[in-house]
Every structure is written in structure tokens, then in C-alpha cells.
Short mmCIF file of C-alpha atoms and ligand atoms in Angstrom, two decimals:
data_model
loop_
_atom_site.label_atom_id
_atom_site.label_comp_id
_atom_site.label_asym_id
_atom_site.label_seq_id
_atom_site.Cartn_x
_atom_site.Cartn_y
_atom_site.Cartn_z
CA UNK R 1 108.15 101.74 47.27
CA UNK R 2 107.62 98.23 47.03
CA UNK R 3 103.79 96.59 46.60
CA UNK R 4 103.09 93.06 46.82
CA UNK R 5 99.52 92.04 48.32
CA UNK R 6 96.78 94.09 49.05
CA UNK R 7 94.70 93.97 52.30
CA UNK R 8 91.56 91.82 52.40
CA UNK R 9 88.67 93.99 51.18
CA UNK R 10 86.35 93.85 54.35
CA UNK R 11 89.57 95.19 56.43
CA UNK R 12 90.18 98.25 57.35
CA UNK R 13 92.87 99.87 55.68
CA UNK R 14 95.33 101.88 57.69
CA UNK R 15 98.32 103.47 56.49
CA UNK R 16 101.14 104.69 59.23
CA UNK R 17 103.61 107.74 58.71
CA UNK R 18 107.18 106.98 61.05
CA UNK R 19 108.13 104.15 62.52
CA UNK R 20 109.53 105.13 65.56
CA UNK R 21 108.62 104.08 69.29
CA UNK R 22 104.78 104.95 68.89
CA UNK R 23 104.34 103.76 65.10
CA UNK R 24 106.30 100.60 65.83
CA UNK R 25 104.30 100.41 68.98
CA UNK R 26 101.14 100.53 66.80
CA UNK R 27 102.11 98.10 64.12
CA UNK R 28 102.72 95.91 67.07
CA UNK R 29 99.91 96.06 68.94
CA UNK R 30 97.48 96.09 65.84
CA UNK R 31 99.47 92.57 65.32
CA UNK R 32 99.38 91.05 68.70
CA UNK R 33 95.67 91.89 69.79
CA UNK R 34 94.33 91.52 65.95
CA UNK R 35 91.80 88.77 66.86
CA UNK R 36 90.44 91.25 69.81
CA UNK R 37 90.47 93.96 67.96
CA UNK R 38 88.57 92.48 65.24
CA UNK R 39 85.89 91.30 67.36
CA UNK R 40 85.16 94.58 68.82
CA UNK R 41 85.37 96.31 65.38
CA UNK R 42 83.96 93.32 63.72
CA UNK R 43 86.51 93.75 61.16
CA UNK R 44 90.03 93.45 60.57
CA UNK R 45 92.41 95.89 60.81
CA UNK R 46 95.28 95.66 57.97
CA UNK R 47 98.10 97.89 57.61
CA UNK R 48 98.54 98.30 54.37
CA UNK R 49 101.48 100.99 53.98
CA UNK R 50 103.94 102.04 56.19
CA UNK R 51 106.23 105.11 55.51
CA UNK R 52 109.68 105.38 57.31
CA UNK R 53 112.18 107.88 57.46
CA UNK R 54 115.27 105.22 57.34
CA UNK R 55 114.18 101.77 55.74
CA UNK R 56 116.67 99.59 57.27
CA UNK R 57 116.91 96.02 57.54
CA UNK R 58 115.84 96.06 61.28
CA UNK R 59 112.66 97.73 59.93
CA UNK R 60 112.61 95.53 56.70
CA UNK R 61 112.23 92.45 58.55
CA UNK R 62 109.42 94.08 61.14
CA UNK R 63 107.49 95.52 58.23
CA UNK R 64 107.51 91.72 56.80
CA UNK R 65 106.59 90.14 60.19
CA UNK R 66 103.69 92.20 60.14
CA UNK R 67 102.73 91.38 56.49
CA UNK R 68 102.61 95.10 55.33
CA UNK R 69 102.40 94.70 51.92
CA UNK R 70 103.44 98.21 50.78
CA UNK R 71 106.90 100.50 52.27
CA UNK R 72 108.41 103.93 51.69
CA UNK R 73 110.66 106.22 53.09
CA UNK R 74 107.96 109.31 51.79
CA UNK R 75 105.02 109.72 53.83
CA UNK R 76 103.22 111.53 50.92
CA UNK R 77 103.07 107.87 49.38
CA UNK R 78 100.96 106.96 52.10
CA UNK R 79 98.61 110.08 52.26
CA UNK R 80 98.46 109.67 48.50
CA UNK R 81 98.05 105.89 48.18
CA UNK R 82 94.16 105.11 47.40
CA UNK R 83 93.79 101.66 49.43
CA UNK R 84 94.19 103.61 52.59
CA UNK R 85 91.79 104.99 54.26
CA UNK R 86 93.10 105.90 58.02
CA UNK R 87 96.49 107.67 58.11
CA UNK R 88 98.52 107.09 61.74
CA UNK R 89 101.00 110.39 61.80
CA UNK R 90 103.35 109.00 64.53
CA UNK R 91 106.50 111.31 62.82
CA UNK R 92 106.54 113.80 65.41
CA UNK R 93 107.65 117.11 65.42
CA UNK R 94 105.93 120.12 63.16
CA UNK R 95 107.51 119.61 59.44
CA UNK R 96 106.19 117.56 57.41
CA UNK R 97 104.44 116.41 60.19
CA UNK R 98 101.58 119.37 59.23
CA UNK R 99 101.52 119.35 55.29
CA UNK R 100 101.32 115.36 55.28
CA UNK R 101 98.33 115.65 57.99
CA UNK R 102 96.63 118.23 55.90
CA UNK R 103 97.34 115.99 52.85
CA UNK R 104 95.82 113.63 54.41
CA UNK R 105 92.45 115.33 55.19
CA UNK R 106 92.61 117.38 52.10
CA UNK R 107 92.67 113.54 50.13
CA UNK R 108 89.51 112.73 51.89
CA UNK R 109 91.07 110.44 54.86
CA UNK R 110 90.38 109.96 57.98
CA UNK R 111 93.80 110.74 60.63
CA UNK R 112 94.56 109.95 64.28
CA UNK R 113 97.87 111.53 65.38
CA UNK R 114 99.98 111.22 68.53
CA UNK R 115 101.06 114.93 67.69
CA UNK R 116 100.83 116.91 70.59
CA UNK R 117 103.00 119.63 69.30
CA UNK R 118 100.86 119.35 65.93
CA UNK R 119 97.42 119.77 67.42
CA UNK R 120 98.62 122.56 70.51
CA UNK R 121 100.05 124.74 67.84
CA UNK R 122 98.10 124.30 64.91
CA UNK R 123 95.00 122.39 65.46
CA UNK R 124 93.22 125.55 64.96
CA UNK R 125 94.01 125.24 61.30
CA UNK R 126 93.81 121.34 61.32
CA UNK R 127 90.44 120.90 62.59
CA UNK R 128 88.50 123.49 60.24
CA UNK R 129 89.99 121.33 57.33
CA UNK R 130 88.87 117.98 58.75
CA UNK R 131 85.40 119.52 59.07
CA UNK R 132 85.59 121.09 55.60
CA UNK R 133 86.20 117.76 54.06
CA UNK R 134 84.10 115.46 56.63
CA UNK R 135 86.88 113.57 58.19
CA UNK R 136 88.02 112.68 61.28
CA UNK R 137 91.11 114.10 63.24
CA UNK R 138 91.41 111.90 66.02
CA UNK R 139 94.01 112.75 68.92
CA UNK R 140 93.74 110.57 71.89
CA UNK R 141 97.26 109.58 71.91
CA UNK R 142 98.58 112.81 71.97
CA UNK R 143 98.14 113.51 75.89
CA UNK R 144 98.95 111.23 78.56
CA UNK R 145 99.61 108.44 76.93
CA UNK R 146 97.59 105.52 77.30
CA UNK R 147 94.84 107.26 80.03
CA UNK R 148 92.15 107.79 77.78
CA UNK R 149 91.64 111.73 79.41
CA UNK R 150 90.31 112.88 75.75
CA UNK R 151 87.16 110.48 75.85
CA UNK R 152 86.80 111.11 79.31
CA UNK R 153 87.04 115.13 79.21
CA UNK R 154 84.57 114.85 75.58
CA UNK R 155 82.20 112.51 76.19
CA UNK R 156 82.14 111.16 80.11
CA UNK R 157 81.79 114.40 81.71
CA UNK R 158 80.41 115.76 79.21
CA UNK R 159 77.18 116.94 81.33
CA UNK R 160 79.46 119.01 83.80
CA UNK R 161 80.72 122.54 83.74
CA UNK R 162 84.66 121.50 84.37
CA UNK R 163 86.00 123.79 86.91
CA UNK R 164 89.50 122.82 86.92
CA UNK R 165 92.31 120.23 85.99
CA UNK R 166 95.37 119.47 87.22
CA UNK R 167 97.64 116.49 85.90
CA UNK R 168 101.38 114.76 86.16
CA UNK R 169 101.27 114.74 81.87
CA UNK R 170 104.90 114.37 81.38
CA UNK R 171 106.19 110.66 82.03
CA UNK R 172 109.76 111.57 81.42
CA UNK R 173 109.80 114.82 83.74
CA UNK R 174 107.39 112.83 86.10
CA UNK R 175 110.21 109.83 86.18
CA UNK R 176 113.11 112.37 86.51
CA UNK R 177 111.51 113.93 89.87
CA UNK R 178 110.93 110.14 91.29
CA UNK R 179 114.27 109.11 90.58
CA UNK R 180 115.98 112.39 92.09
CA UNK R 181 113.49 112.64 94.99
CA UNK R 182 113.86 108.43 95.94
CA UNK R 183 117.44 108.06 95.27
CA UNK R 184 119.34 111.14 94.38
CA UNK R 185 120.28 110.02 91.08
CA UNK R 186 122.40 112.61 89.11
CA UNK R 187 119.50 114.41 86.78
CA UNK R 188 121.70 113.82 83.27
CA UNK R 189 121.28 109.51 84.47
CA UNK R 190 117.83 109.64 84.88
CA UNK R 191 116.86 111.67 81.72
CA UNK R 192 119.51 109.49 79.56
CA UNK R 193 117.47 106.08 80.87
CA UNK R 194 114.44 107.76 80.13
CA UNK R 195 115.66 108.30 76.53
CA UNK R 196 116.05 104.57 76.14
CA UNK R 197 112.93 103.62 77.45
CA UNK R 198 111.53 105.41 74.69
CA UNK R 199 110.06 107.94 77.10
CA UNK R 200 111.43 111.17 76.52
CA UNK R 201 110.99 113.42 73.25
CA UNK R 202 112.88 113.39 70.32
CA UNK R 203 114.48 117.09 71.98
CA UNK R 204 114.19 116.49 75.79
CA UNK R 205 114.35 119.86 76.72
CA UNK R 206 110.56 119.49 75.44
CA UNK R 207 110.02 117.34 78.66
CA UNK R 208 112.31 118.99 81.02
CA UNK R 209 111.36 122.57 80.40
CA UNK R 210 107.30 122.02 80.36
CA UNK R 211 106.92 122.41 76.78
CA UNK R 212 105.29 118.94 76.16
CA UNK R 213 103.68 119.48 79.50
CA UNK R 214 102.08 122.68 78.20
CA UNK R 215 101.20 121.15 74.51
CA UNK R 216 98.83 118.69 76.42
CA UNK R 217 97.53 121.00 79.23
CA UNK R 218 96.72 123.19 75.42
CA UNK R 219 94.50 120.52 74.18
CA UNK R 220 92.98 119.78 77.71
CA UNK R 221 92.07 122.95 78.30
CA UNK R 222 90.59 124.14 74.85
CA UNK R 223 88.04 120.69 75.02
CA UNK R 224 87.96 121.26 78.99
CA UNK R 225 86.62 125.10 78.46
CA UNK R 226 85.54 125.02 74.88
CA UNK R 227 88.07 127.91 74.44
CA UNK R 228 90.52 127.96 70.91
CA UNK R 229 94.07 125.95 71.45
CA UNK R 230 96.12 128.70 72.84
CA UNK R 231 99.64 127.22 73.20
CA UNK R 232 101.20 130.50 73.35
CA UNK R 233 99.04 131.55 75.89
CA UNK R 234 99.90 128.71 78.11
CA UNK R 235 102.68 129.51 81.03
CA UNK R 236 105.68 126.98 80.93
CA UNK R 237 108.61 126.66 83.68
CA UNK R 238 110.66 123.49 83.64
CA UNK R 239 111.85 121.07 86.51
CA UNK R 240 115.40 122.41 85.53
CA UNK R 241 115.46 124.78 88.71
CA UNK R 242 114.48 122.09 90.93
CA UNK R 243 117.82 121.39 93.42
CA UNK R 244 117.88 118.60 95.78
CA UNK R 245 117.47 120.87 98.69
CA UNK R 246 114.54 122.08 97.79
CA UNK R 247 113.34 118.29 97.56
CA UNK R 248 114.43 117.87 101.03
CA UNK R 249 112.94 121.20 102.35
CA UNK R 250 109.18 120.27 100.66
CA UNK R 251 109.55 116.82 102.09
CA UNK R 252 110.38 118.13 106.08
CA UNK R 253 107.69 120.75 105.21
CA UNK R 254 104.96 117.60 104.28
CA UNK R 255 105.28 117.91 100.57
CA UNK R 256 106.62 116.57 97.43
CA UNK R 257 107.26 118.06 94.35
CA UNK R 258 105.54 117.13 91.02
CA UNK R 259 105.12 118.42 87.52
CA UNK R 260 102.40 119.69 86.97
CA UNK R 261 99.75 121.02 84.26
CA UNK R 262 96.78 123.20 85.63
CA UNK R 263 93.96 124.75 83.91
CA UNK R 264 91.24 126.53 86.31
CA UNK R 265 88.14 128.52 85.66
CA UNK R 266 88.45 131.61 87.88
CA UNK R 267 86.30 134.73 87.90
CA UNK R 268 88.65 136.68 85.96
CA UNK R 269 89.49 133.84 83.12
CA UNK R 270 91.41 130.65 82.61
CA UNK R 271 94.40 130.00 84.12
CA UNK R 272 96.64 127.72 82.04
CA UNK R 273 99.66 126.83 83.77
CA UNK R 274 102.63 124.27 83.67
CA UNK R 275 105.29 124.53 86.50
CA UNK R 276 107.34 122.49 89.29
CA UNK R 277 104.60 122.42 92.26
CA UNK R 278 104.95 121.66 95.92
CA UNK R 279 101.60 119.07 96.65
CA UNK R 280 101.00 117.43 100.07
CA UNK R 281 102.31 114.28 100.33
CA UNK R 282 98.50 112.81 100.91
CA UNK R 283 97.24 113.88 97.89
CA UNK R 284 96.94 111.19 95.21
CA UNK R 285 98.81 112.89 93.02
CA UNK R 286 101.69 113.23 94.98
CA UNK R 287 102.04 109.44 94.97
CA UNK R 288 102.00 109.24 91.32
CA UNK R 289 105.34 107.95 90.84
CA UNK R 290 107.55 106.97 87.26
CA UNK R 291 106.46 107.83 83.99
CA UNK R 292 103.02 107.22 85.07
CA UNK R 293 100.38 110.23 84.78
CA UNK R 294 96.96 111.35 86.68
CA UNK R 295 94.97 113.90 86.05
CA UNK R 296 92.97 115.20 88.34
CA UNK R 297 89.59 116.62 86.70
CA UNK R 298 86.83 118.65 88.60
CA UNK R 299 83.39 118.60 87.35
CA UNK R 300 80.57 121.08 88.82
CA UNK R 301 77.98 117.81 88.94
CA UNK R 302 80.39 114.71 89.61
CA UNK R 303 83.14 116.75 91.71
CA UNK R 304 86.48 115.75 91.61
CA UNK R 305 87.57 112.24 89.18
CA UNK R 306 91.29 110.60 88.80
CA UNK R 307 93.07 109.18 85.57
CA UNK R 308 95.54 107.67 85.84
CA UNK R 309 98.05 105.16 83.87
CA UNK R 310 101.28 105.01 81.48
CA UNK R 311 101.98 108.19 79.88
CA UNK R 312 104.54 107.59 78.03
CA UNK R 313 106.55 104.35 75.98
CA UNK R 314 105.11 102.61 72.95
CA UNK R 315 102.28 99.86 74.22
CA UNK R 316 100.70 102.89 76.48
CA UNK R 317 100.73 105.12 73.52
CA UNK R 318 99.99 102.82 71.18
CA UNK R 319 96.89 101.78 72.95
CA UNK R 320 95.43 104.66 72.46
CA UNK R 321 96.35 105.10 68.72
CA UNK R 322 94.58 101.92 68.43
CA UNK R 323 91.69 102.97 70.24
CA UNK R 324 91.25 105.87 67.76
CA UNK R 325 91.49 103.49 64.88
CA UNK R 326 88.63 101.58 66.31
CA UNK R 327 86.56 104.61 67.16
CA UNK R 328 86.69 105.57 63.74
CA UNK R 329 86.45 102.07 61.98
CA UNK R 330 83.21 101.49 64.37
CA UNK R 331 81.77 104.89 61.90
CA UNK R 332 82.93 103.23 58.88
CA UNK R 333 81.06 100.19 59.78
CA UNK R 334 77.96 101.87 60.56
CA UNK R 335 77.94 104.37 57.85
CA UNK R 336 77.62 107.40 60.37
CA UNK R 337 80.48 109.91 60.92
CA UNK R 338 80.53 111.71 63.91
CA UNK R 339 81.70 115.50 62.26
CA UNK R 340 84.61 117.14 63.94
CA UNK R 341 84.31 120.67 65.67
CA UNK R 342 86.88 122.92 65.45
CA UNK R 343 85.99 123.76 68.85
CA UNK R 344 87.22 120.88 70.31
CA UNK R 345 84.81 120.63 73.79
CA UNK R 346 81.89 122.67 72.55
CA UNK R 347 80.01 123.04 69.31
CA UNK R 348 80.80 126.75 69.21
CA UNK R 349 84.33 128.51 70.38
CA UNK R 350 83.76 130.26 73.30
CA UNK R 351 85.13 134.00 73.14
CA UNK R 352 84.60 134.72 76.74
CA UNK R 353 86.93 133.43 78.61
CA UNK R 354 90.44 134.65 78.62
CA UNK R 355 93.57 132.93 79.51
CA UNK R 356 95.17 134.93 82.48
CA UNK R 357 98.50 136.15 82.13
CA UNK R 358 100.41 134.17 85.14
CA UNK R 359 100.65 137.39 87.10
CA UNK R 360 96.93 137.58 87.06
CA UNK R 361 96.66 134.31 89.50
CA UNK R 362 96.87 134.17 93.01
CA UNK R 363 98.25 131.26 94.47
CA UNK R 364 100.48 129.48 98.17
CA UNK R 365 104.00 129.97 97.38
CA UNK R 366 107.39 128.06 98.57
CA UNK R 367 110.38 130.94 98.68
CA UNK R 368 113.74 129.52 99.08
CA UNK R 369 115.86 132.68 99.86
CA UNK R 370 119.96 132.57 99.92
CA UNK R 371 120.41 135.31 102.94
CA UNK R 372 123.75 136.25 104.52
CA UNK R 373 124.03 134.28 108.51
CA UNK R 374 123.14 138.13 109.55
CA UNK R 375 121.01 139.65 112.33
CA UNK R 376 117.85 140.88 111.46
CA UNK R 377 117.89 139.58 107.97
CA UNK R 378 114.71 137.09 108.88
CA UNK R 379 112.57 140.48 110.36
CA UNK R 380 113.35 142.45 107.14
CA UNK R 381 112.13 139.85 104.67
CA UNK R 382 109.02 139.12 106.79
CA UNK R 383 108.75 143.11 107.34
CA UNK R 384 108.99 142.79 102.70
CA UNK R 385 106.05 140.33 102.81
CA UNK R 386 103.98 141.72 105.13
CA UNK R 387 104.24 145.23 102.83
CA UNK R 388 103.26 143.12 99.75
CA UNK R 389 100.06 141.80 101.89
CA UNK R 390 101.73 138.24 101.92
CA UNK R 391 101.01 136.50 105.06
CA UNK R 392 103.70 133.04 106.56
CA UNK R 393 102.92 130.42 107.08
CA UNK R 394 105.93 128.55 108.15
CA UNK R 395 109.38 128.62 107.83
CA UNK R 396 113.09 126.85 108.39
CA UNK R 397 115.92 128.01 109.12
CA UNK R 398 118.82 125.77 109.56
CA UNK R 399 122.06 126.24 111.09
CA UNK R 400 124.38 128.27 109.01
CA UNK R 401 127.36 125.78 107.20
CA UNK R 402 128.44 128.29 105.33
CA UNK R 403 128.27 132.17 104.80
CA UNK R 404 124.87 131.92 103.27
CA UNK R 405 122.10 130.33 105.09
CA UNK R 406 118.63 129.54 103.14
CA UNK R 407 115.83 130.58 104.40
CA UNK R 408 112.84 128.77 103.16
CA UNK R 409 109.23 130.32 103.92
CA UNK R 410 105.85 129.01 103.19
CA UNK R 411 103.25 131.66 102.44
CA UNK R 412 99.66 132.41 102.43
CA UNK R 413 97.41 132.07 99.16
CA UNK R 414 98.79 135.94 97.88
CA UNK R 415 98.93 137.59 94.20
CA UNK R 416 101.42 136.18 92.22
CA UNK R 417 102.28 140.42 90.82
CA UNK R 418 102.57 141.18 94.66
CA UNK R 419 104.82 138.08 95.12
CA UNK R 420 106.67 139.26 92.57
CA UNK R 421 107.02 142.88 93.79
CA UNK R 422 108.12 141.54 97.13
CA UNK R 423 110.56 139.21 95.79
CA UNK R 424 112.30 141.78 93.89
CA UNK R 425 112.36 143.63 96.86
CA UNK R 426 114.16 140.93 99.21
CA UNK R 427 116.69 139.69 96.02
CA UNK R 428 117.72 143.80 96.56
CA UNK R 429 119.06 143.76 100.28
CA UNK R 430 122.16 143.37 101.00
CA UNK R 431 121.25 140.44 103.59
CA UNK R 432 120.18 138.43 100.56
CA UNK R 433 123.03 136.64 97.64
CA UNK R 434 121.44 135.85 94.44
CA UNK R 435 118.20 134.75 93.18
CA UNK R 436 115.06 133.28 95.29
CA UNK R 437 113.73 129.97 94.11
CA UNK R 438 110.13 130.36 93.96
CA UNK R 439 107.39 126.75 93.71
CA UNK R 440 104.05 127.29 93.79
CA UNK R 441 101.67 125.70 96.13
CA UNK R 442 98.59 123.60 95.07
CA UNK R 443 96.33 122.52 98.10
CA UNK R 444 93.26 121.78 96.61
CA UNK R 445 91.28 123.09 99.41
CA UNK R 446 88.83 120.90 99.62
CA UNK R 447 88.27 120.26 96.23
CA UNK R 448 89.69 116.89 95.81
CA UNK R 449 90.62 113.40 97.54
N1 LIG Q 1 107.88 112.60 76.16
C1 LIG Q 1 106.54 112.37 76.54
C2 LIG Q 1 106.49 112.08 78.04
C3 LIG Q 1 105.98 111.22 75.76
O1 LIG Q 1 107.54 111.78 78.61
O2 LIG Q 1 105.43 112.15 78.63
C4 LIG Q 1 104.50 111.05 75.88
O3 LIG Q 1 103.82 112.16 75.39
#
């Protein structure tokens, strides 16, 4: 560790842990918009010690542009150094991402993380221990980017029973499906430019299979509902299965496809659910394009609102890092603290309202089913659906190119466990080779734009 100057004494001292795209992105930004960020805090902001996993010149010389005084390659130095008293956790992943956070807190300072991963899976022991020791554990960052959804879901619709969300909150899986649906780029070329645009996820199977998807639609829906962060309660299917026919079919059909994260308030429970969707192509969200992300938010009072903006790549995230830091240094300043909840949307966790196991919805469904060019073999899978009280409403069926000719239907809202009873029961005739690909529908019956 090296230590040279110390920041000015009215500043606020901030401390960052990892210098990678969104902790660079910070140290950045704090630099370039310092004079307007001072005037809304009315105070600087000074970063005062930066820890980095590999200190290499590259970073050397940025640490020195920025005038940190004070550089390690531990984190704990940071949590542990006095002078600061905000720690950034921009590291990442779950270890030591966790024991440096509760370091942190447990040391009396204040922490905003971009951690999705951190606060979906163990926020429920995070938050408790920021309460217990009258900090802040500030997370804007951490979902969507730079839309500032976490304000907006906390504090400006604050007065509404939300009803439902929906959102494109994964910039890399969001940018994949543009590329692939505009210009039929090869999937492996589209994630590997998203990986140097500083988009995708340290492990991008995180952003291709949901998981990040499902760590933010976690945190939405716990402050959304007032419910604990159930991660493992939240169901996850990736854009993986997603074939350029089926992009083709949706479009002929009048839809896209998009990413999505959805959390509803049904009769039953909350559903809490990230999977490849088939939208209209009118709906605002459909045109969503890039690594940008919307979410869609329904309110009982105001009815249905749109965010949307960058999700993803180190200004947009860093933005709302920043944001955090002012939030908090705005407290400082006026001597009040604003005490965290464990229950992230409501003052009290609400026990009564269970997330729904994804056979418990009922949703529209897209079917694309491999069948044999046979007679008949259209009348015996309607005759399947029509068992399983699913009722079409449209299909295509092309001319045959080769011995297997897809059939791709468009049904009625139905139960998903009846769906699933019916698809079973077409994947078993003989008229059928090999597995159905399954999207479901969102049509926001008139609930929004
Ligand atoms: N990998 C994430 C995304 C980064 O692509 O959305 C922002 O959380």
C-alpha cells in the first residue's frame, strides 16, 4: 500500500474495492463531473483509496491521474482504512465480495454496491447488519444499469400497490437478440463484442442463461412486493434455445422476441419469472433495442410507467454508483440518516405472499413442434390441446423441405401444468421427432401502452 496525501477534510471520503469496468467507470466519472457533483452535494467527493486485484502500470498511471492518494491490491485495506467513510464494492462475484461488504458495515461505513449477485442471494443477511450498525447499503447500480428503477420502485411510486413488472434487464442478452434478430449474426460474435464493450459478466452464461436477469428481477420484486429476496425462488430459462426460425416465425406471427424479467401479483401469489418471451411488435418494449433496458412497472394509482436507458457498460453503471454516493453524502451533510430496512419496499417483510412455482401460472404460449410431413398429424396435436383445455389461436405450417415439417401454434391464455401435460403428450406420438420449443406469450391486455 502506498500513502501520500490525504483528501481535503470537508470532502467526502470514498474508498473503491476493484477496478474493473464499473470501478474504473466510477473513478472516472467522480473525476470528470467533480465540479457538478460538488455543487449538488455541496462538497467534494475524494477518492481516497482504491483496492485492485492486479496493480499494473495501466492502473498505476489511472490511479495517479485521478490523484488517489492511497492503493492496494487487498480490499480489506480499504474497509479497514479510517479516512474512508463510503466503500464502492465494484469486485463482483460472491467471495470476498460478501466478507469485505460485511467488513465494511461491521467497521461502521456506509456501502453502495453494483452487486447484483451479492444483494439477490444474500441481502437478507446484508441488510439486517447495515441496520444493526446504522449504515447505509445502497444498491442502485446493481439493476439496470444507469435507469434509476430502485428510486423509482422505493420512493416515486411509493403511494401505489405495484401490480406487476416486466423489464429487458439484461443489456448483453438484450444486445444478443437485436443483433441475431436484425442481422443474423452468429450468437458466439455477438456475445464476444459484447464482452469487449464491457457489457457482459465476468461468466456470460450469467447473461445468456437468465441468471443476472433473475438476480435483478430478485431485488425488484422483494422492494416491488415488500416480500424477502428469494433468488432461489425466482424461475430462470436462458435465450440459449432461441433458433433463428423461431425469430422468423414470431416476426410473420406480429412479434418479436425479448428477454424478459416479470414479477406479477396474482390471486394465488407472486409470480417471479425470467424467460425468452414472444411481445407484439407495438409494444414499447419490443422496440427496446441493444444493451438498452425498460422496465415496464404497473402501479394500482398511476397505471402503467416506462424506464428506460443503458443497462449495462461503465458511464451507465457508474452513474448510478455515483448517484448513491451523493444520496448518502447529502445524509452526511445534513446529519440525518435515512435507516435501512431489511425489507427492502416495506417497513415490515411481508409473509403473505408466496412466490408461485412456474407451473402455478397461466399464461399465451408459442409451441414450435418438429412433426413428421404426415396425414393427420396437425388433427391429433390439436385433438392433444383441446384435451388439456388449451384453445389456438393461430398457426403455420409451411411447406415440408425436409422429412420434418414444424408446426408452430399460438395458443390461448392456458395453465402452464396443463401445457405441460399436453406437451408431453404430443413429444410421445410417433408423428412428432424430438423436443417442442415452448416461448411464452406476454400481451399485456390492456394493461400497458
Ligand atoms: N452483464 C450485465 C448486463 C451488466 O449485460 O446487463 C449490467 O448488470
Amino acid at each position: 500500500m502506498n500513502s501520500q496525501t490525504s483528501p481535503s477534510s470537508d470532502a467526502l471520503s470514498v474508498g473503491i474495492c476493484g477496478l474493473g469496468t464499473v470501478g474504473t467507470g466510477t473513478l472516472l466519472l467522480l473525476q470528470d463531473n467533480a465540479d457538478e457533483i460538488a455543487k449538488r452535494l455541496d462538497r467534494a467527493i475524494a477518492v481516497s483509496h482504491v483496492a485492485t486485484r492486479t496493480l499494473d502500470a495501466e492502473r498505476s498511471a489511472l490511479l495517479e491521474k485521478c490523484g488517489v492518494p492511497n492503493s492496494s491490491t487487498d480490499p480489506f485495506a480499504v474497509v479497514n482504512d479510517p479516512q474512508v467513510q463510503i466503500v464502492v464494492e465494484t469486485m463482483g462475484g460472491y467471495e470476498p465480495a460478501f466478507d469485505v461488504v460485511k467488513q465494511a458495515l461491521a467497521n461502521g461505513k456506509h456501502v453502495v454496491t453494483a452487486n447484483k449477485a451479492l444483494i439477490a442471494e444474500r441481502g437478507n443477511e446484508l441488510f439486517p447488519l447495515a441496520q444493526a450498525n446504522n449504515v447505509s447499503l445502497a444498491f442502485e447500480s446493481s439493476v439496470a444499469g444507469g435507469i434509476p428503477i430502485i428510486k423509482a420502485l422505493r420512493e416515486g411510486l411509493a403511494a401505489n400497490q405495484i401490480d406487476w413488472l416486466a423489464g429487458i434487464i439484461n443489456g448483453t442478452g438484450n444486445f444478443i437478440m437485436t443483433e441475431m434478430a436484425a442481422r443474423q449474426t452468429p450468437f458466439e460474435d455477438v456475445l464476444r463484442r459484447a464482452q469487449e464493450l464491457g457489457y457482459a459478466e465476468a461468466d456470460p452464461s450469467f447473461d445468456v442463461e437468465g441468471i443476472d436477469a433473475a438476480h435483478k428481477l430478485t431485488i425488484m420484486g422483494a422492494i416491488a412486493f415488500g416480500i424477502p429476496l428469494q433468488f432461489d425462488k425466482t424461475y430462470t430459462e436462458g435465450i440459449s434455445c432461441i433458433t433463428p426460425d423461431d425469430i422468423s416465425y414470431a416476426d410473420e406471427l406480429g412479434y418479436c422476441i425479448k428477454h424478459l424479467g416479470i414479477a406479477r401479483r396474482t390471486e394465488k401469489g407472486i409470480e417471479m419469472r425470467v424467460h425468452p418471451t414472444l411481445l407484439s411488435k407495438s409494444r414499447l418494449l419490443a422496440n427496446v433495442n441493444g444493451v438498452g433496458n425498460a422496465i415496464l412497472v404497473h402501479g394500482n394509482a398511476v397505471g402503467a410507467t416506462l424506464y428506460s436507458g443503458p443497462g449495462a457498460g461503465a458511464e451507465a453503471t457508474a452513474s448510478a454508483v455515483v448517484a448513491d454516493l451523493i444520496d448518502i453524502g447529502r445524509q452526511l451533510s445534513a446529519g440525518v440518516h435515512e435507516p435501512v430496512y431489511p425489507a427492502l419496499g416495506y417497513r415490515e417483510m411481508r409473509d403473505d405472499l408466496p412466490v408461485l412455482a412456474i407451473d402455478e401460472i397461466e399464461a399465451e404460449y408459442y409451441l414450435r413442434i418438429p412433426a413428421l410431413d404426415k396425414v393427420g398429424v396437425l388433427a391429433k396435436i390439436s385433438s392433444i390441446l383441446q384435451q388439456h383445455d388449451i384453445s389456438i389461436e393461430a398457426v403455420i405450417q409451411k411447406e415440408a423441405i425436409s422429412e420434418i415439417i414444424p408446426i408452430v401454434i399460438l395458443t390461448h391464455r392456458a395453465a402452464e401444468k396443463q401445457l405441460n401435460h399436453a406437451i408431453s403428450a404430443i413429444e410421445a406420438l410417433d408423428d412428432v421427432s424430438g423436443s417442442i420449443n415452448r416461448i411464452r406469450v406476454e400481451p399485456f391486455h390492456g394493461e400497458a401502452d
